[in-house]
């Protein structure tokens, strides 16, 4: 009975501890407000903002650069999908998607068809880029993906003169998988890497506090529930669960090995 009680208490502790972790880490969901964007930017500053799970479309021409931006928080592994619908008649074309972080550093794709060549006359071409997991903190010299705004650039490379300016339709979508405590690190950024510009200068005597309050943020999109990027992660839950299980195992082992606790009988005349 003692062993059954110990195992029952361990299972209860595991369920109570794991429950809040699952509730605090919801998966990204598509935006429920507003319609899907139908335009693409032509530079980093004019990139069209999209949310995770939101499908965006745009019309353009071969030779153009198309830009979109999206938010990615710590512990997420974003995947960028892009589809380009080509005109009926065209030569072989090579299309490419590049992803940049908030510091405009190009981020490598873990896997996926980042560059793909469409054969002559092909109706469309599909591209994909799975980024590395976003870290809450990184060394200044590292190129690790960090929380903030990310940019998608879609373009055709190596075009012939005959194919320049042909009309195309593009569709992009960003999904993210929540990796959780497996990607947690001991540290966090003070603020996510979201581009912004100071609306006023301190040369006119304005103090630093007032200047920071009047700054204008260029990117308004953020993950559902806001930016986390804090010290908390579900690995703390599993660490606590491991400690509880270890303590219960110690109590159970002691209960099995300590014996009845009564002194053994001494034979008469010994």
JSON list of C-alpha atoms in Angstrom, two decimals, residues 139-239:
[
{"chain": "A", "resi": 139, "resn": "UNK", "atom": "CA", "xyz": [26.48, 36.04, -27.74]},
{"chain": "A", "resi": 140, "resn": "UNK", "atom": "CA", "xyz": [27.03, 39.37, -29.57]},
{"chain": "A", "resi": 141, "resn": "UNK", "atom": "CA", "xyz": [29.30, 37.72, -32.13]},
{"chain": "A", "resi": 142, "resn": "UNK", "atom": "CA", "xyz": [26.91, 34.85, -32.91]},
{"chain": "A", "resi": 143, "resn": "UNK", "atom": "CA", "xyz": [24.42, 34.79, -35.76]},
{"chain": "A", "resi": 144, "resn": "UNK", "atom": "CA", "xyz": [21.70, 32.99, -33.80]},
{"chain": "A", "resi": 145, "resn": "UNK", "atom": "CA", "xyz": [18.08, 33.95, -34.55]},
{"chain": "A", "resi": 146, "resn": "UNK", "atom": "CA", "xyz": [16.72, 36.20, -31.79]},
{"chain": "A", "resi": 147, "resn": "UNK", "atom": "CA", "xyz": [13.20, 37.37, -30.85]},
{"chain": "A", "resi": 148, "resn": "UNK", "atom": "CA", "xyz": [11.86, 40.18, -33.01]},
{"chain": "A", "resi": 149, "resn": "UNK", "atom": "CA", "xyz": [10.80, 41.03, -36.53]},
{"chain": "A", "resi": 150, "resn": "UNK", "atom": "CA", "xyz": [11.87, 38.82, -39.41]},
{"chain": "A", "resi": 151, "resn": "UNK", "atom": "CA", "xyz": [11.86, 39.76, -43.09]},
{"chain": "A", "resi": 152, "resn": "UNK", "atom": "CA", "xyz": [11.05, 37.60, -46.11]},
{"chain": "A", "resi": 153, "resn": "UNK", "atom": "CA", "xyz": [12.50, 38.54, -49.49]},
{"chain": "A", "resi": 154, "resn": "UNK", "atom": "CA", "xyz": [11.23, 36.75, -52.59]},
{"chain": "A", "resi": 155, "resn": "UNK", "atom": "CA", "xyz": [12.82, 37.27, -55.99]},
{"chain": "A", "resi": 156, "resn": "UNK", "atom": "CA", "xyz": [13.92, 35.57, -59.20]},
{"chain": "A", "resi": 157, "resn": "UNK", "atom": "CA", "xyz": [17.65, 35.25, -59.81]},
{"chain": "A", "resi": 158, "resn": "UNK", "atom": "CA", "xyz": [19.61, 34.82, -63.03]},
{"chain": "A", "resi": 159, "resn": "UNK", "atom": "CA", "xyz": [16.81, 36.01, -65.32]},
{"chain": "A", "resi": 160, "resn": "UNK", "atom": "CA", "xyz": [17.26, 36.50, -69.02]},
{"chain": "A", "resi": 161, "resn": "UNK", "atom": "CA", "xyz": [16.30, 39.83, -70.61]},
{"chain": "A", "resi": 162, "resn": "UNK", "atom": "CA", "xyz": [13.31, 38.20, -72.29]},
{"chain": "A", "resi": 163, "resn": "UNK", "atom": "CA", "xyz": [11.82, 37.17, -68.92]},
{"chain": "A", "resi": 164, "resn": "UNK", "atom": "CA", "xyz": [12.25, 40.51, -67.14]},
{"chain": "A", "resi": 165, "resn": "UNK", "atom": "CA", "xyz": [8.97, 42.20, -66.30]},
{"chain": "A", "resi": 166, "resn": "UNK", "atom": "CA", "xyz": [6.69, 39.20, -66.78]},
{"chain": "A", "resi": 167, "resn": "UNK", "atom": "CA", "xyz": [3.66, 39.26, -64.44]},
{"chain": "A", "resi": 168, "resn": "UNK", "atom": "CA", "xyz": [3.66, 36.82, -61.52]},
{"chain": "A", "resi": 169, "resn": "UNK", "atom": "CA", "xyz": [1.49, 36.16, -58.47]},
{"chain": "A", "resi": 170, "resn": "UNK", "atom": "CA", "xyz": [3.07, 35.25, -55.13]},
{"chain": "A", "resi": 171, "resn": "UNK", "atom": "CA", "xyz": [1.66, 33.71, -51.98]},
{"chain": "A", "resi": 172, "resn": "UNK", "atom": "CA", "xyz": [3.50, 33.41, -48.65]},
{"chain": "A", "resi": 173, "resn": "UNK", "atom": "CA", "xyz": [2.63, 31.91, -45.29]},
{"chain": "A", "resi": 174, "resn": "UNK", "atom": "CA", "xyz": [4.60, 31.60, -42.04]},
{"chain": "A", "resi": 175, "resn": "UNK", "atom": "CA", "xyz": [3.99, 28.84, -39.51]},
{"chain": "A", "resi": 176, "resn": "UNK", "atom": "CA", "xyz": [5.93, 28.24, -36.30]},
{"chain": "A", "resi": 177, "resn": "UNK", "atom": "CA", "xyz": [6.44, 25.24, -34.07]},
{"chain": "A", "resi": 178, "resn": "UNK", "atom": "CA", "xyz": [6.85, 25.85, -30.33]},
{"chain": "A", "resi": 179, "resn": "UNK", "atom": "CA", "xyz": [9.96, 23.94, -29.27]},
{"chain": "A", "resi": 180, "resn": "UNK", "atom": "CA", "xyz": [9.57, 24.81, -25.56]},
{"chain": "A", "resi": 181, "resn": "UNK", "atom": "CA", "xyz": [12.14, 24.26, -22.84]},
{"chain": "A", "resi": 182, "resn": "UNK", "atom": "CA", "xyz": [14.42, 22.21, -25.08]},
{"chain": "A", "resi": 183, "resn": "UNK", "atom": "CA", "xyz": [15.56, 25.51, -26.64]},
{"chain": "A", "resi": 184, "resn": "UNK", "atom": "CA", "xyz": [15.69, 27.55, -23.42]},
{"chain": "A", "resi": 185, "resn": "UNK", "atom": "CA", "xyz": [18.87, 29.42, -22.48]},
{"chain": "A", "resi": 186, "resn": "UNK", "atom": "CA", "xyz": [19.97, 31.26, -19.35]},
{"chain": "A", "resi": 187, "resn": "UNK", "atom": "CA", "xyz": [19.40, 34.80, -20.48]},
{"chain": "A", "resi": 188, "resn": "UNK", "atom": "CA", "xyz": [17.05, 37.10, -22.36]},
{"chain": "A", "resi": 189, "resn": "UNK", "atom": "CA", "xyz": [17.12, 40.26, -24.44]},
{"chain": "A", "resi": 190, "resn": "UNK", "atom": "CA", "xyz": [16.08, 43.51, -22.83]},
{"chain": "A", "resi": 191, "resn": "UNK", "atom": "CA", "xyz": [13.79, 44.12, -25.83]},
{"chain": "A", "resi": 192, "resn": "UNK", "atom": "CA", "xyz": [12.94, 42.15, -28.98]},
{"chain": "A", "resi": 193, "resn": "UNK", "atom": "CA", "xyz": [14.69, 43.17, -32.19]},
{"chain": "A", "resi": 194, "resn": "UNK", "atom": "CA", "xyz": [11.85, 45.26, -33.58]},
{"chain": "A", "resi": 195, "resn": "UNK", "atom": "CA", "xyz": [12.86, 48.15, -35.87]},
{"chain": "A", "resi": 196, "resn": "UNK", "atom": "CA", "xyz": [12.13, 51.61, -34.56]},
{"chain": "A", "resi": 197, "resn": "UNK", "atom": "CA", "xyz": [13.13, 55.20, -35.08]},
{"chain": "A", "resi": 198, "resn": "UNK", "atom": "CA", "xyz": [13.50, 58.05, -32.60]},
{"chain": "A", "resi": 199, "resn": "UNK", "atom": "CA", "xyz": [10.82, 60.68, -33.18]},
{"chain": "A", "resi": 200, "resn": "UNK", "atom": "CA", "xyz": [12.79, 63.42, -31.44]},
{"chain": "A", "resi": 201, "resn": "UNK", "atom": "CA", "xyz": [16.39, 64.29, -30.76]},
{"chain": "A", "resi": 202, "resn": "UNK", "atom": "CA", "xyz": [17.96, 64.94, -27.36]},
{"chain": "A", "resi": 203, "resn": "UNK", "atom": "CA", "xyz": [20.03, 67.80, -28.73]},
{"chain": "A", "resi": 204, "resn": "UNK", "atom": "CA", "xyz": [17.21, 70.21, -27.81]},
{"chain": "A", "resi": 205, "resn": "UNK", "atom": "CA", "xyz": [17.58, 69.44, -24.10]},
{"chain": "A", "resi": 206, "resn": "UNK", "atom": "CA", "xyz": [15.04, 66.60, -23.92]},
{"chain": "A", "resi": 207, "resn": "UNK", "atom": "CA", "xyz": [16.16, 64.02, -21.39]},
{"chain": "A", "resi": 208, "resn": "UNK", "atom": "CA", "xyz": [16.64, 60.37, -22.25]},
{"chain": "A", "resi": 209, "resn": "UNK", "atom": "CA", "xyz": [13.44, 59.25, -20.55]},
{"chain": "A", "resi": 210, "resn": "UNK", "atom": "CA", "xyz": [11.27, 61.62, -22.59]},
{"chain": "A", "resi": 211, "resn": "UNK", "atom": "CA", "xyz": [13.07, 60.70, -25.82]},
{"chain": "A", "resi": 212, "resn": "UNK", "atom": "CA", "xyz": [12.49, 56.99, -25.34]},
{"chain": "A", "resi": 213, "resn": "UNK", "atom": "CA", "xyz": [8.82, 57.64, -24.58]},
{"chain": "A", "resi": 214, "resn": "UNK", "atom": "CA", "xyz": [8.38, 59.50, -27.87]},
{"chain": "A", "resi": 215, "resn": "UNK", "atom": "CA", "xyz": [10.02, 56.86, -30.05]},
{"chain": "A", "resi": 216, "resn": "UNK", "atom": "CA", "xyz": [7.97, 55.58, -32.98]},
{"chain": "A", "resi": 217, "resn": "UNK", "atom": "CA", "xyz": [7.90, 51.83, -33.62]},
{"chain": "A", "resi": 218, "resn": "UNK", "atom": "CA", "xyz": [8.03, 50.91, -37.30]},
{"chain": "A", "resi": 219, "resn": "UNK", "atom": "CA", "xyz": [6.72, 47.36, -36.78]},
{"chain": "A", "resi": 220, "resn": "UNK", "atom": "CA", "xyz": [3.42, 46.91, -34.96]},
{"chain": "A", "resi": 221, "resn": "UNK", "atom": "CA", "xyz": [3.00, 43.17, -35.44]},
{"chain": "A", "resi": 222, "resn": "UNK", "atom": "CA", "xyz": [3.85, 40.85, -32.53]},
{"chain": "A", "resi": 223, "resn": "UNK", "atom": "CA", "xyz": [3.14, 37.24, -31.50]},
{"chain": "A", "resi": 224, "resn": "UNK", "atom": "CA", "xyz": [-0.18, 36.25, -29.98]},
{"chain": "A", "resi": 225, "resn": "UNK", "atom": "CA", "xyz": [-0.06, 37.08, -26.28]},
{"chain": "A", "resi": 226, "resn": "UNK", "atom": "CA", "xyz": [2.83, 39.53, -26.71]},
{"chain": "A", "resi": 227, "resn": "UNK", "atom": "CA", "xyz": [6.57, 39.02, -26.44]},
{"chain": "A", "resi": 228, "resn": "UNK", "atom": "CA", "xyz": [7.73, 36.57, -23.80]},
{"chain": "A", "resi": 229, "resn": "UNK", "atom": "CA", "xyz": [11.52, 36.16, -24.13]},
{"chain": "A", "resi": 230, "resn": "UNK", "atom": "CA", "xyz": [11.81, 35.94, -20.36]},
{"chain": "A", "resi": 231, "resn": "UNK", "atom": "CA", "xyz": [13.55, 33.64, -17.94]},
{"chain": "A", "resi": 232, "resn": "UNK", "atom": "CA", "xyz": [10.54, 31.35, -17.56]},
{"chain": "A", "resi": 233, "resn": "UNK", "atom": "CA", "xyz": [10.27, 28.17, -19.63]},
{"chain": "A", "resi": 234, "resn": "UNK", "atom": "CA", "xyz": [8.73, 24.74, -19.18]},
{"chain": "A", "resi": 235, "resn": "UNK", "atom": "CA", "xyz": [12.14, 23.27, -18.36]},
{"chain": "A", "resi": 236, "resn": "UNK", "atom": "CA", "xyz": [11.70, 24.74, -14.86]},
{"chain": "A", "resi": 237, "resn": "UNK", "atom": "CA", "xyz": [8.54, 22.63, -14.55]},
{"chain": "A", "resi": 238, "resn": "UNK", "atom": "CA", "xyz": [10.30, 19.43, -15.54]},
{"chain": "A", "resi": 239, "resn": "UNK", "atom": "CA", "xyz": [13.21, 20.25, -13.22]}
]
